[in-house]
Coordinates of C-alpha atoms in Angstrom, one line a residue:
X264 CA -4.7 108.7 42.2
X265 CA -7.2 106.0 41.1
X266 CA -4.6 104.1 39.3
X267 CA -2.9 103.6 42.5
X268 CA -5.1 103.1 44.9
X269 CA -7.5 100.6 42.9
X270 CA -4.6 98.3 42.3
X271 CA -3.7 98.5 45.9
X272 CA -6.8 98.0 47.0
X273 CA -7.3 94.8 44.9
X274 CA -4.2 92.9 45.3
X275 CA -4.0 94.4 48.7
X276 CA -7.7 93.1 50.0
X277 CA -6.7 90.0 48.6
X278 CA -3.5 89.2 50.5
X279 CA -5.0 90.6 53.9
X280 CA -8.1 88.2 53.1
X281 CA -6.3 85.1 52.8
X282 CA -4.6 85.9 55.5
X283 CA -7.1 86.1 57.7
X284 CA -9.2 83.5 56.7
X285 CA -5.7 81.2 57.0
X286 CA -5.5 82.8 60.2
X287 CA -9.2 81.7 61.5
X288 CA -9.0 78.5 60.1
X289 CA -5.9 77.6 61.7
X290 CA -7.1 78.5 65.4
X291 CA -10.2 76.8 64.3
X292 CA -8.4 73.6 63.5
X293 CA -6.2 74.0 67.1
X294 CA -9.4 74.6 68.7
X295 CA -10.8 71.2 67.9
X296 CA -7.6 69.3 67.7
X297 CA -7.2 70.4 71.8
X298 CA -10.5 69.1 72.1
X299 CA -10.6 65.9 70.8
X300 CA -7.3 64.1 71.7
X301 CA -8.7 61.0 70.8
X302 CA -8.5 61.5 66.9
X303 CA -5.1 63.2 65.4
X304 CA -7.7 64.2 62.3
X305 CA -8.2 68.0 63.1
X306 CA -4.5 68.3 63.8
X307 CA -3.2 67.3 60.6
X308 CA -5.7 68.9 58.7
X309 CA -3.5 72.2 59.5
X310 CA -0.9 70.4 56.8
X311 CA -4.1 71.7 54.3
X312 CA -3.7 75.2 55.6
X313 CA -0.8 76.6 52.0
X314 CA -2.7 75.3 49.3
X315 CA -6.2 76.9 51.0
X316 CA -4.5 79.9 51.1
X317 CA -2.9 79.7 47.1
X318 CA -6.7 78.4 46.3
X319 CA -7.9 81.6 48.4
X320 CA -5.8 84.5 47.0
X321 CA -5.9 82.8 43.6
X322 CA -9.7 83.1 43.4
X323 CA -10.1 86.7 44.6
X324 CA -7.9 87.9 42.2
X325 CA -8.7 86.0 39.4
X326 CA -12.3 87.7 40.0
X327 CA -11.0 91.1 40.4
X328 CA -8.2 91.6 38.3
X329 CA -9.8 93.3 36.0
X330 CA -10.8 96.1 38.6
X331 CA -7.2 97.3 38.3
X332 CA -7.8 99.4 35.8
X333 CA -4.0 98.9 35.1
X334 CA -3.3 99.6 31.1
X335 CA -0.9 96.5 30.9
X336 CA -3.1 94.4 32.7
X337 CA -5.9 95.0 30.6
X338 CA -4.1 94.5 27.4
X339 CA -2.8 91.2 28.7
X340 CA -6.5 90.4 30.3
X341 CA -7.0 86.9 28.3
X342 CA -3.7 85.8 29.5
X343 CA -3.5 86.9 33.0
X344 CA -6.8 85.0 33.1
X345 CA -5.4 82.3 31.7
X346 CA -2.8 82.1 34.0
X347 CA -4.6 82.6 37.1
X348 CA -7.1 79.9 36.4
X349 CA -4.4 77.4 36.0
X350 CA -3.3 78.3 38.9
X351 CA -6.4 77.9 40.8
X352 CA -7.0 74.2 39.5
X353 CA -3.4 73.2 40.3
X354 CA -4.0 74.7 43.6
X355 CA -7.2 73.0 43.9
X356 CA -5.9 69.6 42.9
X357 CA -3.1 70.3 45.7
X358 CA -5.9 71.0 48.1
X359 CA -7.9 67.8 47.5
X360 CA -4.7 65.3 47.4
X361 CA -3.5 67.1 51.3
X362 CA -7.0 66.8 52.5
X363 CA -7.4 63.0 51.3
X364 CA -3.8 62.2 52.4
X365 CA -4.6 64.0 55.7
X366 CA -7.8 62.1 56.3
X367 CA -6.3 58.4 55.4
X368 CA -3.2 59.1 57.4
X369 CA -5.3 60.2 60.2
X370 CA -7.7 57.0 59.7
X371 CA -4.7 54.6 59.6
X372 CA -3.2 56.4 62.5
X373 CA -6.2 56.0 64.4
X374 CA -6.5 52.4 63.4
X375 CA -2.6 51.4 64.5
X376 CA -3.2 52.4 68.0
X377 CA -6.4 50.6 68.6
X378 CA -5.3 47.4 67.3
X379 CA -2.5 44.8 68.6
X380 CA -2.6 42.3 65.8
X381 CA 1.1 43.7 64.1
X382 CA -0.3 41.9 60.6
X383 CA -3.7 43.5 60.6
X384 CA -2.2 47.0 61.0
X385 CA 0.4 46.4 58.3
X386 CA -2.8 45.1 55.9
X387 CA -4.7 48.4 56.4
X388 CA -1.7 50.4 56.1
X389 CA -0.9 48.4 52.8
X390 CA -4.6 49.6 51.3
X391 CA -3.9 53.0 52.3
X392 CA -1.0 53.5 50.7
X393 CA -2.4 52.4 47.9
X394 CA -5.5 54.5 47.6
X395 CA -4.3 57.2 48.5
X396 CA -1.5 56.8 45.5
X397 CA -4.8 55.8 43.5
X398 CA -6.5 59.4 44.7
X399 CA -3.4 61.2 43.6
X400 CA -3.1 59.5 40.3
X401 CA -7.1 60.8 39.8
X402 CA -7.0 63.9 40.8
X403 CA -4.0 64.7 39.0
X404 CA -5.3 63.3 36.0
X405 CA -8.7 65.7 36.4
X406 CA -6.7 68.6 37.0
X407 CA -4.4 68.2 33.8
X408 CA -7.5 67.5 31.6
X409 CA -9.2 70.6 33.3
X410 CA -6.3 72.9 32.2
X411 CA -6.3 71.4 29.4
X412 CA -10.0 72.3 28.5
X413 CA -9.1 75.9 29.4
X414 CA -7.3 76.5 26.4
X415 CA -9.9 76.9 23.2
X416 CA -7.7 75.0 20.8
X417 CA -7.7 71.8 23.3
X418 CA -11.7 71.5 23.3
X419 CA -11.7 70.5 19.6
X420 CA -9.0 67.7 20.2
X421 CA -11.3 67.2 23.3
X422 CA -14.5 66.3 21.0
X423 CA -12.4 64.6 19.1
X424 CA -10.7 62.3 21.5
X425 CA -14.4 61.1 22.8
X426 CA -15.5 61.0 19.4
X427 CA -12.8 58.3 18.5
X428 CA -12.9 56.7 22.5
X429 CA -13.5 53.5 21.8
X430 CA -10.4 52.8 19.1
X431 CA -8.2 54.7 21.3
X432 CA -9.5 52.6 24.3
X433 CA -8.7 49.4 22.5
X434 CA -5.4 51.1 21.2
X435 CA -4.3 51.7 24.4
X436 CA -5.7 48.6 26.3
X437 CA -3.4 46.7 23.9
X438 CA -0.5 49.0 24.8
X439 CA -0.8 49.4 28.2
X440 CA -1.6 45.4 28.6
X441 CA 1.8 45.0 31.1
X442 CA 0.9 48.2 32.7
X443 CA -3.0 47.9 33.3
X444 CA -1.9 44.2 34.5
X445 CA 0.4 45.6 37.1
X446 CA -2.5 48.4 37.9
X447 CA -4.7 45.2 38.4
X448 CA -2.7 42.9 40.4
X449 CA -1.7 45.8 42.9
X450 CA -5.4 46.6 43.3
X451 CA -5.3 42.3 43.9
X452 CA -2.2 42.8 46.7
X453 CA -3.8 45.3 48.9
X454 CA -7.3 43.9 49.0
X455 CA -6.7 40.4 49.0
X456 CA -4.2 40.4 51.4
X457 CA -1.2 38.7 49.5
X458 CA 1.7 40.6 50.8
X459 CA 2.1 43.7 53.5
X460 CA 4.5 46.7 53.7
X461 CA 6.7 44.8 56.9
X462 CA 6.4 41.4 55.1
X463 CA 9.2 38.8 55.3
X464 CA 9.5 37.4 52.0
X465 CA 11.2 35.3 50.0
X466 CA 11.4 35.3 46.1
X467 CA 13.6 34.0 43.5
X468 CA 16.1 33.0 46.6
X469 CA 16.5 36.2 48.2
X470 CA 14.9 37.0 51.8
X471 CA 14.5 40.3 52.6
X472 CA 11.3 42.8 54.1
X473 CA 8.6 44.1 52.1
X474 CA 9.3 47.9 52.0
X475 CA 7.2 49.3 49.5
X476 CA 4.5 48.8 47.5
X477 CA 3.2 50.7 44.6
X478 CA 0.5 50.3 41.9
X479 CA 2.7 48.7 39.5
X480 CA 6.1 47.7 41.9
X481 CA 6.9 46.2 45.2
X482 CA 10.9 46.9 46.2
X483 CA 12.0 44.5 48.9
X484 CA 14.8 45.4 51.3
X485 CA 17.0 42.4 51.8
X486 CA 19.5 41.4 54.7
X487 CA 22.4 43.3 53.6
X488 CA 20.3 46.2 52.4
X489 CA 20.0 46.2 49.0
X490 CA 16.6 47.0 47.6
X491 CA 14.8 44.7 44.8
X492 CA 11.9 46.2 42.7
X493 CA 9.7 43.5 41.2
X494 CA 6.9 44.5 39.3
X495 CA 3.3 43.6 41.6
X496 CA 2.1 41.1 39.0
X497 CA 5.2 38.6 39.9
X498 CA 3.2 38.3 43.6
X499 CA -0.1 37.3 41.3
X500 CA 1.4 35.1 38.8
X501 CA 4.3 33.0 40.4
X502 CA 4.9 31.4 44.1
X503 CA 6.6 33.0 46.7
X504 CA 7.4 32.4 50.8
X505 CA 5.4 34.9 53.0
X506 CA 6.7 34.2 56.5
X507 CA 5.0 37.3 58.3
X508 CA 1.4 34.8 57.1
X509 CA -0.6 33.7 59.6
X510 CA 1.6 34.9 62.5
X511 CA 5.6 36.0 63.0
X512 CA 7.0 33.1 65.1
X513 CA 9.3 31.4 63.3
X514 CA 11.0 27.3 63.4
X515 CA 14.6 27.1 62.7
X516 CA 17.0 24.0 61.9
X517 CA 20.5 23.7 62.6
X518 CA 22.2 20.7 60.4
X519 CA 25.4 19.2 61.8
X520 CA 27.7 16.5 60.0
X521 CA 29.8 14.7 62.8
X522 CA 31.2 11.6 63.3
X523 CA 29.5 7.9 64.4
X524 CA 31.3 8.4 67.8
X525 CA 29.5 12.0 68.1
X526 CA 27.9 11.9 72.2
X527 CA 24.2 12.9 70.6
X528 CA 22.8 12.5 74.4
X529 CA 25.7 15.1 75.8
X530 CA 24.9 17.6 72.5
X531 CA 21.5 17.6 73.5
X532 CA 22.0 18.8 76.9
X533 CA 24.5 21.0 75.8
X534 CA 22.0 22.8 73.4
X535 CA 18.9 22.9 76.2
X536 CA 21.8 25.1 78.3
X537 CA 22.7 27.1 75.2
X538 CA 19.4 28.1 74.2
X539 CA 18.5 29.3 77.8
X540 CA 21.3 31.8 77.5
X541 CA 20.5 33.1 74.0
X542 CA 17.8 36.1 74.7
X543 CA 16.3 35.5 70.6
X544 CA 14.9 32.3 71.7
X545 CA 11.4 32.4 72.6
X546 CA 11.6 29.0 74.4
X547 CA 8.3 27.5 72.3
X548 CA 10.5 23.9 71.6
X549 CA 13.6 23.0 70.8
X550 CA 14.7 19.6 70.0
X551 CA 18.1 17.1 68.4
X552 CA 18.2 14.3 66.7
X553 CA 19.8 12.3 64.2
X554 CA 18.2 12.6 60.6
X555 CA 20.7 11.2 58.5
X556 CA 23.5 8.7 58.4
X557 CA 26.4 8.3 56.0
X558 CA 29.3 5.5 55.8
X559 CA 31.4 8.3 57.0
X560 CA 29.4 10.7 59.4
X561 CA 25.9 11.2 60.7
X562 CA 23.9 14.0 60.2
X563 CA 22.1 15.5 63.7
X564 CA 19.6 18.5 62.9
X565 CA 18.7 21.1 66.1
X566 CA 15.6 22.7 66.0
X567 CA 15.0 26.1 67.6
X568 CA 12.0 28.6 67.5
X569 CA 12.1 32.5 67.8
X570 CA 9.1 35.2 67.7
X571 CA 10.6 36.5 64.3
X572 CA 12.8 36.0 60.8
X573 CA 15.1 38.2 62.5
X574 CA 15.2 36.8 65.4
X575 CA 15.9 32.4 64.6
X576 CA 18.6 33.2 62.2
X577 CA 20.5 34.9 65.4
X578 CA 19.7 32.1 67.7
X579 CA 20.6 29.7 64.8
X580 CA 23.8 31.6 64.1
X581 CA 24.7 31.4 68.2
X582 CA 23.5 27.8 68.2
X583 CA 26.2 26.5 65.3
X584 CA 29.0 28.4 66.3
X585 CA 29.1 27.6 70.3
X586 CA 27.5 24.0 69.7
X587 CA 30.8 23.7 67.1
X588 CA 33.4 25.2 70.1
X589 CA 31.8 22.6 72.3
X590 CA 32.7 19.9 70.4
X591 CA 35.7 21.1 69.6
X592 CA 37.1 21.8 72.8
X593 CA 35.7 19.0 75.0
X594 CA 34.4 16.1 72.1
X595 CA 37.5 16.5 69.4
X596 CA 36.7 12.8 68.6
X597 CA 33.2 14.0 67.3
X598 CA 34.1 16.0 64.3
X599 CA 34.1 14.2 60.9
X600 CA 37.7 13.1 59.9
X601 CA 38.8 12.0 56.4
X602 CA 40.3 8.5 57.2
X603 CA 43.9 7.9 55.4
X604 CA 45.5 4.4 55.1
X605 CA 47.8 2.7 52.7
X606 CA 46.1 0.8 50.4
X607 CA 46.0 -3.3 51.1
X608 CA 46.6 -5.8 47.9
X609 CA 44.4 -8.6 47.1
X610 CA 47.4 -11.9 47.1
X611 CA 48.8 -12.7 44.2
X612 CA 48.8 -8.6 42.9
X613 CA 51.9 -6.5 42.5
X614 CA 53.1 -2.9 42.0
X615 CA 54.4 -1.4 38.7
X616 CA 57.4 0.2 38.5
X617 CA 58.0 3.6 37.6
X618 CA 58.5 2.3 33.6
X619 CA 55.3 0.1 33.5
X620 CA 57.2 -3.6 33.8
X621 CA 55.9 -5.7 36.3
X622 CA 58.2 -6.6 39.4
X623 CA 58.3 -9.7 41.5
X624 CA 59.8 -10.3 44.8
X625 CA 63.4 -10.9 45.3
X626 CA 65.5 -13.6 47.2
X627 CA 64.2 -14.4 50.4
X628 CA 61.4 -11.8 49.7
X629 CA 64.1 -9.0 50.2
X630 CA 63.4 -6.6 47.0
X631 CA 61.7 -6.9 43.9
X632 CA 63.6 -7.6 41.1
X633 CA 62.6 -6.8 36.9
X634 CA 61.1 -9.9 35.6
X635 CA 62.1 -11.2 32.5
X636 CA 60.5 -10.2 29.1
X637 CA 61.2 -13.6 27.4
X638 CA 64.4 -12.0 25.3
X639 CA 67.7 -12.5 26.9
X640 CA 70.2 -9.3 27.6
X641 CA 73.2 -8.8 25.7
X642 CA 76.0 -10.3 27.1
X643 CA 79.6 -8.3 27.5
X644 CA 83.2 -8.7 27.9
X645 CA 85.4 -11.6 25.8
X646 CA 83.2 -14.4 24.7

C-alpha cells in the first residue's frame, strides 16, 4: 500500500501545487492589471504564467523523486535526475526570456502611446528589438553551458576550454571577424540612430521600407514586395538614402519634354487645379518651370510635395498622366514631334544613281541623263 500511495502522493502534491500557485498568481496578476490601466505591464506578465508552472512542477519533483520509493525509479535515480534538472534550466531560461520580452514589450508599449513624434517611437522600438534579441541570445547561451556543466564528462573540457581561453578567443575573433562586425555595427544601428524598423530607404537603387532588423541583417520590403536582406554592416560601411530622417514630408519632381510652342503659363494653371483635386498632396508648395532647353524640345520640371514616400510618388503618378491628357486633348501642338523633310542640295551637287554613276540634268532640265565616262559605246547595225 506504500508503493502506491507514496508515488501518488509525490507526483500528485506536485501537480495540485503548481496548479495552485498558477492559479494565485494569475488572479494576482488580473488583480493589478484591473488596477493599474495606465501600464499594460501586469497584464502581459500572465504570458509568463507556462514556463512558471514547468519551472514549478519541475522543481518539486526533482527534490522529491526519490521519495517514491519506486524500484525502477531508483535504479534509474542518476538519470531521472539528470533529466529533470535539464529540464528545470531550459524551463528557467524560458522563464527569464518571457519575463524580459514581457517587460520591454510592455515599456515600448507604454512609450508608443505617450509620444507623437512617429520617428522617435520607431528608434525605441528599433533598440528594443534589438536587446531583447541580445537577452535571448544570453540567456540561451547560459542555459546551454549550464547543462552542459551538469554532465561530469563536460567539466573537464570545461577547465580545459578556460585553460586555453585566450588562443581560442583569438581563434575565434579571427573567424568570426564578418560576424562579430555585423554583431558590432547592429549594436551601432540601434543606438546611433542610423536606420529604424518603418524607414524609407534607398540602397544599391532599390526603395523599399525597413522591415526588420537583426543583430547581423536588415531585410527591406520594397514596392512590389519583395524582401532584401543585407547584412547590418552595409548601413556602417557604405552610403545610403534615409528619407524617414529628420521628418517624413517628402518633395517630388515631375520632368516633362514638350515642344518650344508648349503654353508653360496655361500648364501651370492647369497643375495648381490638378493638385487641389489630388487628396496625397499636402499643399506645402508646388511650382513649374522650364529647366532645360534642347534644339528640338524644352524640358519643364513640376514640383509637388506630400507628407510621405508613399504618398508624392501617387500625386506624381496623377500629376504626369492627367497633366499628359491635358495636353493632349486641348494643346496637341505642345508635344514634341520628330520633324521630317526632304533633304535640300547645296548648288552645284547631284544624286547618284542606283549603280553609282553620276547623273546630270537632261534637255531643258526634264530628266537626268548618264554622263559620259570618257569611252565611247559601241556602235550597231551596217557600218
Amino acid at each position: 500500500m506504500e508503493n502506491v500511495l507514496r508515488p501518488l502522493i509525490v507526483i500528485g502534491g506536485s501537480v495540485v501545487i503548481t496548479l495552485l500557485v498558477g492559479w494565485l498568481v494569475d488572479r494576482l496578476l488580473r488583480r493589478a492589471d484591473s488596477r493599474h490601466h495606465e501600464t499594460p505591464l501586469w497584464g502581459l506578465l500572465r504570458r509568463c504564467r507556462p514556463p512558471l508552472q514547468v519551472v514549478i512542477i519541475t522543481a518539486l519533483l526533482r527534490g522529491s523523486y526519490r521519495q517514491t520509493k519506486i524500484p525502477w525509479v531508483w535504479e534509474h535515480r542518476v538519470g531521472i535526475g539528470q533529466a529533470l534538472s535539464l529540464v528545470l534550466i531550459g524551463a528557467s531560461a524560458w522563464l527569464v526570456v518571457r519575463a524580459a520580452a514581457t517587460v520591454v514589450e510592455a515599456s515600448y508599449a507604454r512609450y508608443a502611446t505617450s509620444t507623437r513624434d512617429p520617428a522617435r517611437v520607431r528608434r525605441v522600438r528599433t533598440q528594443v528589438t534589438l536587446i531583447q534579441r541580445v537577452v535571448i541570445a544570453v540567456v540561451t547561451v547560459v542555459a546551454i553551458a549550464a547543462m552542459l556543466l551538469t554532465f561530469p564528462a563536460m567539466r573537464g573540457v570545461g577547465t580545459s576550454m578556460l585553460a586555453s581561453a585566450g588562443v581560442l578567443g583569438i581563434v575565434a575573433g579571427v573567424a568570426a571577424q564578418s560576424t562579430l562586425g555585423n554583431l558590432f555595427a547592429g549594436l551601432q544601428i540601434a543606438f546611433g540612430d542610423m536606420v529604424r524598423i518603418g524607414d524609407t530607404v534607398v540602397v544599391d537603387g532599390e526603395w523599399g521600407t525597413v522591415e526588420e532588423i537583426t543583430l547581423t541583417f536588415l531585410a527591406v520590403r520594397t514596392w512590389d514586395e519583395r524582401r532584401i536582406t543585407m547584412p547590418v554592416s552595409y548601413f556602417t560601411s557604405k552610403p545610403f538614402e534615409n528619407w524617414s530622417r529628420g521628418g517624413v514630408q517628402m518633395t517630388g519632381t515631375v520632368f516633362f519634354h514638350l515642344d518650344h510652342a508648349a503654353p508653360v503659363a496655361a500648364m501651370r494653371k492647369k497643375l495648381r487645379d490638378i493638385l487641389g483635386d489630388i487628396a496625397a498632396w499636402d499643399g506645402r508648395d508646388w511650382s513649374l518651370a522650364v529647366t532645360d532647353t534642347t534644339p528640338t524640345t524644352i524640358q519643364v520640371r513640376a514640383v509637388v510635395t506630400a507628407k510621405d514616400a508613399d504618398d508624392i510618388w501617387t500625386v506624381r503618378c496623377a500629376v504626369r498622366e492627367q497633366l499628359i491628357g491635358w495636353l493632349r486633348d486641348h494643346h496637341p501642338y505642345a508635344l514634341p514631334k520628330v520633324t521630317t523633310a526632304p533633304a535640300t542640295l547645296p548648288p552645284g551637287e547631284q544624286w547618284a544613281d542606283l549603280t553609282g554613276a553620276k547623273t546630270r540634268p537632261g534637255r531643258n532640265g526634264t530628266s537626268p541623263s548618264p554622263e559620259p565616262d570618257g569611252s565611247k559605246a559601241p556602235r550597231t547595225g551596217r557600218g
